[in-house]
């Protein structure tokens, strides 16, 4: 792994009420790589992902200890503005959740929050990010339609464009292709491979083949603990831990 | 076995269809009955003439409905203006900001308020709201008022419909997925920006439906308004004037004034008009709802 990780979690513990979902997590996420978080259902993958952009604290039951640093700064530190932390990251969830407004306004939502008001600048942004998410072709003639009128696959690409439009450094994807048909999944994967030159990408997936196709770096979680983390090739070909091997071979799931 | 199941299925679906048609039929019969009973008064003048006239002198045979229609619209409108903004804010507070314990404590309280008999609200109106308007609010606005007024009716009505509207809006907000809020927050929106620009937008059709529900109750509410609105058959000029809404007219006079010629028929027409107002409102709000849904969701 690189000496200077883009995101670093240090002794991170997360509880939902009394139940501990993440146990003493210390890992680094390399910059400009695709990192895949893998592991069986309920092991804490989504929780770990949400700890990176402070989405956990919207749930009043959650308590967090330890630290997560982005670009060397602890995002849970005092005086850190949560909106600034979130702006650094674009989030793609399991299913697309288009905002209840037009296609155009979905993409322009973030930029408008940051004070871009001029129509020309917004037009340019919307077009650029829709192109970057390979959706422009399909929607440029109906940008004012409600976003919900798009197909699920298109909606997911819209959510990608929406996330990219805030010019983040990091893209977080929580099983971003799990609701999509194979063709749409492939388009999203293709986008990720192209985007990793400019962004640090972290995806949660429990499709091992997807992790193999995309990931440079793997974090294997089991029951809230990191069992093994390292370059994808090593994890897939020479896993150090017995549990990792069993998971990869499909004996535990 | 299978045959029996099909037969049962048929009976069930036919039965339900019958009940549905029957309840629609009841509405039709009510309208028909009211219409037939109002024919004598409709024969004495044109429908629109009666509606637009403000002369209500039953003993002289003059039946102008404008004061009552205006009274209904004024009190209901006032109630709505008073009730809706706090309802939306309260529902937002409960669903987005309040702690779980707070929410659990508030819910039964709101439901209780929704179930109180309207006479209780009426009494409270007479004891508290009417004097408040007479002694404080009206003088502060530079007018004199007996207190029995549109404002009193509006306040009492507002208090009555608030729990219903809060309840429905709160339910609507709860159906909005957490992930939608997270999507907005993840883009760097603050909580308030998320609530205003995303959650409320998504909930707009439901909010409209909640308001319509409250409105329907307000239109028909009789007792509480009757006790505080003053019941003077004149077209009101301000919210400090007394009003005489349609339901109050009907309830006050039915069975008492029936020796006056045509009075009976006039009250039937009043009921019909009330029903028409409610129906028009429902159609209207449905149209709004459709447009909003198409534009937003
Ligand atoms: N909102 C919540 N309230 C209470 N417990 C939760 C909540 N979200 C997650 N948990 C618990 O935390 C643990 C980790 O959940 P998490 O959603 O992170 O798992 P996951 O690895 O993403 O699973 P999946 O693959 O099924 O999405 C689980 O045991 C789950 O029950
Ligand atoms: Mg998950």
XYZ file of C-alpha atoms and ligand atoms in Angstrom:
582
model
C 0.000 0.000 0.000
C 1.057 3.573 -0.567
C 2.763 5.434 2.213
C 0.198 8.200 2.173
C -3.342 6.875 2.259
C -6.145 9.176 1.164
C -8.405 7.984 3.952
C -7.187 6.433 7.171
C -9.315 4.896 9.867
C -7.650 4.557 13.235
C -9.101 2.335 15.966
C -12.576 3.067 14.698
C -15.437 1.611 16.726
C -19.072 2.028 15.806
C -22.057 1.009 17.893
C -25.749 0.916 17.011
C -27.201 1.278 20.471
C -25.348 -1.419 22.404
C -24.542 -3.568 19.417
C -21.050 -3.072 18.060
C -20.991 -2.976 14.267
C -17.327 -2.069 13.712
C -14.539 -3.264 15.963
C -11.275 -1.447 16.225
C -10.823 -0.785 12.525
C -7.453 0.552 11.431
C -6.949 0.727 7.692
C -5.693 3.012 4.952
C -7.359 3.651 1.605
C -4.900 4.452 -1.206
C -5.460 7.491 -3.397
C -6.462 7.125 -7.048
C -7.204 3.461 -6.703
C -10.333 1.398 -6.535
C -10.712 -0.163 -3.123
C -13.340 -2.840 -2.636
C -14.827 -3.619 0.751
C -15.968 -7.218 0.726
C -17.521 -9.534 3.265
C -20.729 -11.362 4.100
C -24.046 -9.636 4.701
C -24.239 -7.741 7.975
C -20.480 -7.619 8.519
C -20.431 -3.819 8.560
C -19.491 -2.855 5.008
C -22.109 -0.127 4.665
C -21.351 1.110 8.150
C -17.663 1.451 7.332
C -18.465 3.295 4.113
C -20.800 5.702 5.867
C -18.237 6.401 8.547
C -16.098 7.972 5.826
C -18.543 10.773 5.050
C -20.118 11.069 8.497
C -23.508 9.796 7.401
C -23.683 7.551 10.468
C -24.426 10.392 12.809
C -27.808 11.056 11.204
C -28.864 8.051 13.266
C -29.245 9.152 16.870
C -28.467 5.691 18.237
C -25.001 5.563 16.768
C -21.893 6.150 18.838
C -18.473 6.398 17.264
C -14.998 6.332 18.742
C -11.592 6.451 17.124
C -10.780 8.598 14.129
C -11.076 8.790 10.383
C -8.688 11.081 8.577
C -9.145 12.377 5.075
C -6.102 14.119 3.583
C -4.540 13.852 7.024
C -7.318 15.703 8.849
C -9.533 13.926 11.373
C -13.058 14.379 10.053
C -14.491 13.657 13.494
C -12.274 16.304 15.062
C -13.608 19.379 16.790
C -14.682 22.278 14.644
C -14.782 20.226 11.463
C -17.705 21.211 9.318
C -19.641 18.147 8.302
C -20.888 19.570 4.992
C -17.308 20.255 3.942
C -16.379 16.636 4.707
C -19.295 15.337 2.673
C -18.574 17.614 -0.233
C -15.286 15.806 -0.712
C -17.134 12.586 -1.461
C -19.763 11.517 -3.916
C -22.062 8.759 -2.725
C -23.716 6.099 -4.849
C -26.168 3.992 -2.925
C -27.460 0.514 -3.545
C -30.534 1.743 -5.328
C -30.658 5.109 -7.041
C -32.494 7.781 -5.083
C -33.060 10.640 -7.502
C -34.040 13.866 -5.770
C -37.662 14.839 -6.414
C -36.874 17.322 -9.168
C -35.849 17.433 -12.818
C -32.844 15.661 -14.312
C -31.122 19.003 -14.701
C -31.843 20.091 -11.135
C -30.541 16.807 -9.759
C -27.120 17.438 -11.243
C -27.232 21.155 -10.443
C -28.296 20.518 -6.833
C -24.788 20.286 -5.392
C -23.253 23.147 -7.378
C -26.177 25.386 -6.400
C -25.555 24.612 -2.740
C -22.028 25.888 -3.225
C -23.227 29.121 -4.657
C -23.071 28.613 -8.400
C -26.073 30.537 -9.671
C -25.257 31.555 -13.229
C -27.268 29.611 -15.748
C -24.417 29.341 -18.175
C -22.037 27.896 -15.612
C -24.682 25.431 -14.434
C -25.542 24.392 -17.978
C -21.906 23.697 -18.628
C -21.516 21.698 -15.399
C -24.628 19.643 -15.997
C -23.571 18.772 -19.506
C -20.027 17.885 -18.504
C -21.042 15.594 -15.666
C -23.822 13.910 -17.565
C -21.281 13.200 -20.287
C -18.811 11.937 -17.736
C -21.453 9.504 -16.511
C -22.342 8.573 -20.100
C -25.939 9.692 -19.733
C -25.884 12.850 -21.842
C -26.709 11.089 -25.096
C -29.914 9.677 -23.655
C -31.227 12.690 -21.782
C -29.966 15.901 -23.378
C -33.291 16.512 -25.096
C -35.342 16.120 -21.914
C -33.351 17.640 -19.107
C -36.460 19.152 -17.554
C -38.297 15.870 -17.140
C -38.570 14.557 -13.608
C -35.617 12.355 -12.714
C -37.989 9.591 -11.688
C -39.008 9.169 -15.326
C -35.630 7.573 -16.079
C -34.971 3.848 -15.978
C -33.228 2.477 -12.878
C -29.931 2.119 -14.749
C -30.193 5.670 -16.025
C -31.103 6.897 -12.564
C -27.968 5.305 -11.141
C -25.845 7.070 -13.738
C -27.703 10.282 -12.900
C -26.787 9.768 -9.248
C -23.174 9.330 -10.330
C -23.344 12.574 -12.315
C -24.978 14.298 -9.355
C -22.189 13.126 -7.065
C -19.450 14.115 -9.523
C -20.951 17.579 -9.928
C -19.842 18.609 -6.436
C -16.285 17.933 -7.639
C -15.417 15.419 -4.948
C -12.062 13.743 -4.445
C -13.539 10.450 -3.443
C -16.377 8.306 -4.759
C -18.161 6.001 -2.344
C -20.325 3.265 -3.829
C -22.461 0.978 -1.683
C -23.171 -1.975 -3.958
C -23.756 0.554 -6.704
C -24.687 -2.002 -9.328
C -26.794 -4.381 -7.300
C -30.128 -3.059 -8.567
C -28.999 -2.801 -12.163
C -29.245 -5.058 -15.194
C -25.964 -6.486 -16.529
C -25.582 -3.885 -19.268
C -26.119 -0.984 -16.895
C -23.772 -2.550 -14.333
C -21.115 -2.820 -16.953
C -21.445 0.833 -17.877
C -21.047 1.860 -14.244
C -18.004 -0.406 -13.852
C -16.522 1.055 -17.002
C -17.028 4.551 -15.606
C -15.245 3.576 -12.405
C -12.231 2.269 -14.272
C -11.983 5.530 -16.171
C -12.660 7.731 -13.150
C -9.983 6.213 -10.952
C -7.313 8.353 -12.578
C -8.887 11.396 -11.003
C -10.681 10.024 -7.976
C -10.177 7.685 -5.080
C -12.933 5.115 -5.374
C -14.286 2.881 -2.642
C -16.974 0.361 -3.411
C -18.809 -2.106 -1.268
C -19.640 -5.253 -3.127
C -20.464 -8.797 -2.397
C -19.959 -9.871 -5.946
C -16.449 -11.271 -5.792
C -16.061 -11.255 -9.540
C -16.813 -7.551 -9.555
C -14.143 -7.007 -6.928
C -11.694 -8.968 -9.073
C -12.568 -6.970 -12.167
C -12.347 -3.560 -10.565
C -10.399 -3.464 -7.378
C -6.753 -2.611 -6.870
C -7.073 -2.942 -3.143
C -9.292 -5.149 -0.982
C -10.598 -4.864 2.560
C -12.164 -8.056 3.869
C -14.550 -7.529 6.770
C -16.061 -10.213 8.918
C -18.396 -9.585 11.862
C -17.262 -5.987 12.156
C -13.557 -6.716 12.039
C -10.984 -6.302 9.323
C -9.676 -9.795 8.729
C -7.332 -8.875 5.943
C -6.555 -5.865 3.782
C -4.109 -5.490 0.946
C -3.541 -5.306 -2.799
C -6.221 -7.199 -4.716
C -3.811 -9.585 -6.395
C -2.348 -10.701 -3.077
C -5.717 -11.151 -1.410
C -7.143 -13.144 -4.267
C -4.086 -15.227 -5.022
C -2.282 -15.595 -1.718
C -4.644 -14.754 1.127
C -2.807 -14.862 4.436
C -5.817 -15.638 6.574
C -7.711 -18.879 6.482
C -11.021 -17.020 6.728
C -10.246 -14.890 3.693
C -9.438 -17.989 1.727
C -12.676 -19.620 2.753
C -14.690 -16.538 1.850
C -13.041 -16.256 -1.546
C -13.616 -19.912 -2.229
C -17.218 -19.547 -1.199
C -17.166 -21.821 1.839
C -18.348 -19.020 4.139
C -20.760 -16.402 2.987
C -61.960 -27.852 -4.100
C -60.739 -25.535 -6.765
C -64.246 -24.814 -7.928
C -65.272 -23.871 -4.447
C -62.353 -21.481 -4.234
C -63.300 -19.802 -7.477
C -66.864 -19.458 -6.337
C -65.750 -17.919 -3.074
C -63.458 -15.599 -4.930
C -66.309 -14.501 -7.155
C -68.619 -13.935 -4.223
C -65.981 -11.917 -2.404
C -65.181 -9.692 -5.348
C -68.842 -9.242 -6.308
C -69.701 -8.467 -2.714
C -67.021 -5.846 -2.431
C -68.040 -4.326 -5.730
C -71.620 -4.157 -4.500
C -70.654 -2.397 -1.295
C -68.532 0.088 -3.222
C -71.342 0.830 -5.633
C -73.789 1.085 -2.743
C -71.729 3.695 -0.928
C -71.430 5.678 -4.141
C -75.182 5.238 -4.537
C -75.834 6.693 -1.102
C -74.036 9.879 -2.090
C -76.100 10.019 -5.269
C -79.333 9.494 -3.329
C -78.420 12.243 -0.882
C -77.783 14.665 -3.699
C -80.981 13.635 -5.441
C -83.032 13.942 -2.251
C -81.618 17.359 -1.429
C -82.214 18.501 -4.950
C -85.837 17.367 -4.969
C -86.477 19.020 -1.623
C -84.904 22.281 -2.759
C -87.003 22.492 -5.893
C -89.660 24.747 -4.359
C -87.152 27.426 -3.499
C -85.317 26.995 -6.789
C -88.650 27.688 -8.462
C -88.877 31.026 -6.676
C -85.715 32.411 -8.243
C -82.708 31.420 -10.316
C -79.995 29.360 -8.628
C -77.298 31.941 -9.219
C -79.657 34.715 -8.183
C -80.161 33.006 -4.839
C -76.460 32.368 -4.394
C -75.436 35.927 -5.227
C -78.051 37.688 -3.126
C -77.175 38.795 0.375
C -80.734 39.510 1.519
C -81.781 36.913 4.028
C -85.293 37.798 5.203
C -87.218 34.542 5.384
C -90.354 36.240 6.690
C -90.447 38.420 3.597
C -89.682 35.404 1.472
C -86.165 36.606 0.606
C -83.521 33.915 0.686
C -80.068 35.131 -0.272
C -77.323 32.622 0.443
C -74.290 34.789 -0.040
C -73.782 35.585 3.682
C -73.605 31.895 4.525
C -71.386 30.890 1.647
C -69.106 33.799 2.467
C -69.210 32.841 6.159
C -68.187 29.282 5.362
C -65.351 30.321 3.073
C -64.099 33.014 5.467
C -63.989 30.812 8.551
C -62.506 27.867 6.714
C -59.939 30.035 4.944
C -58.957 31.715 8.199
C -58.618 28.351 9.914
C -56.417 27.084 7.131
C -54.119 30.094 7.166
C -53.733 29.780 10.922
C -53.341 25.998 10.957
C -51.193 24.955 8.017
C -47.830 26.614 8.684
C -47.548 25.407 12.308
C -48.740 21.964 11.243
C -45.999 21.629 8.655
C -43.363 22.864 11.078
C -44.537 20.580 13.864
C -44.638 17.546 11.601
C -41.143 18.357 10.333
C -39.904 18.778 13.869
C -41.383 15.467 14.958
C -40.137 13.465 12.012
C -36.761 15.093 11.324
C -35.490 16.659 14.518
C -37.208 15.286 17.610
C -35.627 12.448 19.538
C -37.357 9.112 19.501
C -38.609 9.633 23.039
C -40.049 13.008 22.210
C -41.802 11.514 19.213
C -43.274 8.705 21.243
C -44.467 11.126 23.887
C -46.109 13.469 21.383
C -47.935 10.933 19.234
C -50.665 9.815 21.671
C -51.221 13.406 22.710
C -51.879 14.481 19.140
C -54.201 11.551 18.552
C -56.117 12.440 21.691
C -56.594 16.014 20.508
C -57.857 14.701 17.184
C -60.515 12.690 18.961
C -61.939 15.340 21.315
C -65.639 16.074 20.734
C -66.128 19.405 19.048
C -68.388 20.792 21.775
C -65.358 20.887 24.027
C -63.508 23.021 21.514
C -66.610 25.194 21.277
C -66.776 25.766 25.028
C -63.098 26.527 25.117
C -63.673 28.980 22.263
C -66.431 30.773 24.169
C -64.492 30.882 27.398
C -61.049 31.728 26.074
C -60.929 32.783 22.451
C -63.952 35.092 22.290
C -62.867 37.233 25.278
C -59.305 37.268 24.017
C -60.427 38.726 20.714
C -62.857 41.145 22.317
C -60.478 42.497 24.935
C -57.071 42.213 23.337
C -56.752 41.288 19.689
C -59.477 43.543 18.273
C -58.454 46.611 20.313
C -54.843 46.018 19.331
C -55.945 46.154 15.703
C -57.975 49.284 16.350
C -61.427 47.794 15.881
C -64.191 46.917 18.259
C -65.643 43.458 18.165
C -67.931 41.393 20.332
C -65.385 38.624 20.003
C -67.926 36.376 18.328
C -66.325 36.541 14.938
C -64.734 34.865 11.957
C -61.429 35.015 13.770
C -62.858 33.153 16.760
C -64.386 30.537 14.458
C -61.141 30.315 12.494
C -59.011 29.848 15.604
C -61.263 27.190 17.064
C -61.467 25.378 13.727
C -57.712 25.643 13.300
C -57.091 24.073 16.692
C -59.479 21.291 15.762
C -57.901 20.434 12.434
C -54.288 20.834 13.564
C -53.944 17.337 15.072
C -55.352 15.645 11.989
C -53.120 17.558 9.626
C -50.021 17.031 11.776
C -50.767 13.346 12.027
C -51.140 12.851 8.284
C -48.120 14.973 7.322
C -46.043 13.130 9.901
C -47.073 9.787 8.427
C -46.215 11.047 4.952
C -42.779 12.228 6.048
C -42.106 8.862 7.627
C -42.662 7.080 4.325
C -39.831 9.040 2.711
C -36.781 6.772 2.622
C -33.776 7.596 4.790
C -31.609 7.059 1.728
C -33.186 10.031 -0.021
C -32.219 12.256 2.879
C -28.755 10.696 2.872
C -28.398 11.372 -0.846
C -28.981 15.050 -0.237
C -26.794 15.199 2.879
C -24.012 13.376 1.046
C -23.987 16.157 -1.531
C -23.153 18.548 1.277
C -26.619 19.930 1.918
C -27.320 20.957 5.490
C -30.139 19.314 7.343
C -32.450 22.252 6.861
C -31.601 22.463 3.148
C -32.363 18.776 2.884
C -35.676 19.146 4.650
C -36.759 22.123 2.619
C -35.522 21.226 -0.822
C -35.804 17.457 -0.818
C -37.996 16.035 1.936
C -40.772 18.610 1.732
C -40.745 18.519 -2.043
C -41.080 14.796 -2.045
C -43.835 15.051 0.555
C -45.723 17.818 -1.214
C -48.524 15.623 -2.609
C -49.017 14.132 0.838
C -48.988 17.558 2.474
C -51.670 18.707 0.062
C -53.712 15.616 0.823
C -53.367 16.299 4.552
C -54.519 19.875 4.145
C -57.491 18.763 2.074
C -58.439 16.309 4.770
C -58.298 19.058 7.369
C -60.248 21.326 5.058
C -63.003 18.799 4.579
C -63.368 18.545 8.310
C -63.385 22.312 8.652
C -66.070 22.792 6.018
C -68.467 20.493 7.732
C -67.641 21.308 11.333
C -70.784 22.692 12.909
C -70.870 22.750 16.651
C -67.717 24.553 17.630
C -68.077 27.215 14.969
C -71.724 27.741 15.707
C -70.804 28.546 19.285
C -68.240 31.236 18.543
C -68.836 32.688 15.090
C -71.695 34.988 16.066
C -74.265 33.758 13.558
C -75.280 37.013 11.937
C -76.646 36.681 8.431
C -74.587 39.398 6.847
C -71.713 39.196 4.385
C -68.640 39.759 6.585
C -66.224 42.542 5.781
C -63.332 41.602 8.032
C -62.219 38.779 10.272
C -63.575 40.676 13.288
C -67.118 40.561 11.898
C -69.459 37.804 12.904
C -70.233 35.129 10.348
C -72.903 32.546 9.777
C -71.462 29.468 8.066
C -73.763 27.061 6.227
C -73.603 24.179 8.714
C -74.505 26.534 11.558
C -77.469 27.859 9.587
C -78.791 24.375 9.007
C -78.244 23.151 12.545
C -79.672 26.269 14.181
C -82.874 26.410 12.237
C -83.844 23.000 11.087
C -86.947 21.847 12.890
C -87.709 25.263 14.353
C -88.476 27.666 11.595
C -90.315 25.262 9.404
C -93.621 27.131 9.680
C -92.173 29.884 7.529
C -93.004 29.146 3.896
C -90.050 27.884 1.828
C -87.719 27.918 4.844
C -87.558 24.154 4.847
C -86.662 24.146 1.200
C -84.062 26.885 1.707
C -82.269 24.778 4.325
C -82.231 21.842 1.922
C -80.666 24.070 -0.674
C -78.140 25.215 1.934
C -77.168 21.577 2.522
C -76.902 20.987 -1.193
C -74.681 24.036 -1.584
C -72.435 22.873 1.249
C -72.146 19.499 -0.381
C -71.357 21.076 -3.745
C -68.662 23.263 -2.171
C -67.028 20.202 -0.620
C -67.228 18.248 -3.876
C -65.793 21.114 -5.918
C -62.966 21.421 -3.422
C -62.206 17.755 -3.618
C -62.103 17.775 -7.397
C -59.989 20.883 -7.372
C -57.467 19.470 -4.914
C -57.294 16.240 -6.849
C -56.337 18.202 -9.952
C -53.646 20.056 -8.025
C -52.409 16.788 -6.612
C -52.125 15.207 -10.043
C -50.142 18.113 -11.426
C -47.824 18.179 -8.461
C -47.253 14.456 -8.616
C -46.470 14.612 -12.299
C -44.079 17.510 -11.860
C -42.230 16.292 -8.804
C -42.214 12.606 -8.120
N -29.646 1.604 11.396
C -29.231 0.548 12.105
N -29.706 0.325 13.355
C -29.293 -0.734 14.078
N -28.405 -1.629 13.655
C -27.899 -1.485 12.419
C -28.292 -0.391 11.584
N -27.619 -0.488 10.415
C -26.859 -1.595 10.520
N -27.007 -2.191 11.714
C -26.329 -3.400 12.173
O -24.936 -3.237 12.006
C -24.350 -4.374 11.422
C -23.635 -4.006 10.138
O -24.581 -3.541 9.196
P -24.178 -3.043 7.761
O -25.390 -2.484 7.127
O -23.002 -2.177 7.839
O -23.794 -4.424 7.051
P -23.400 -4.712 5.548
O -22.097 -5.401 5.569
O -23.515 -3.482 4.737
O -24.512 -5.769 5.121
P -25.209 -5.962 3.686
O -24.228 -6.674 2.834
O -26.374 -6.842 4.011
O -25.585 -4.640 3.169
C -25.467 -5.369 11.224
O -25.415 -6.304 12.254
C -26.722 -4.569 11.319
O -27.745 -5.315 11.937
Mg -24.838 -2.848 3.156
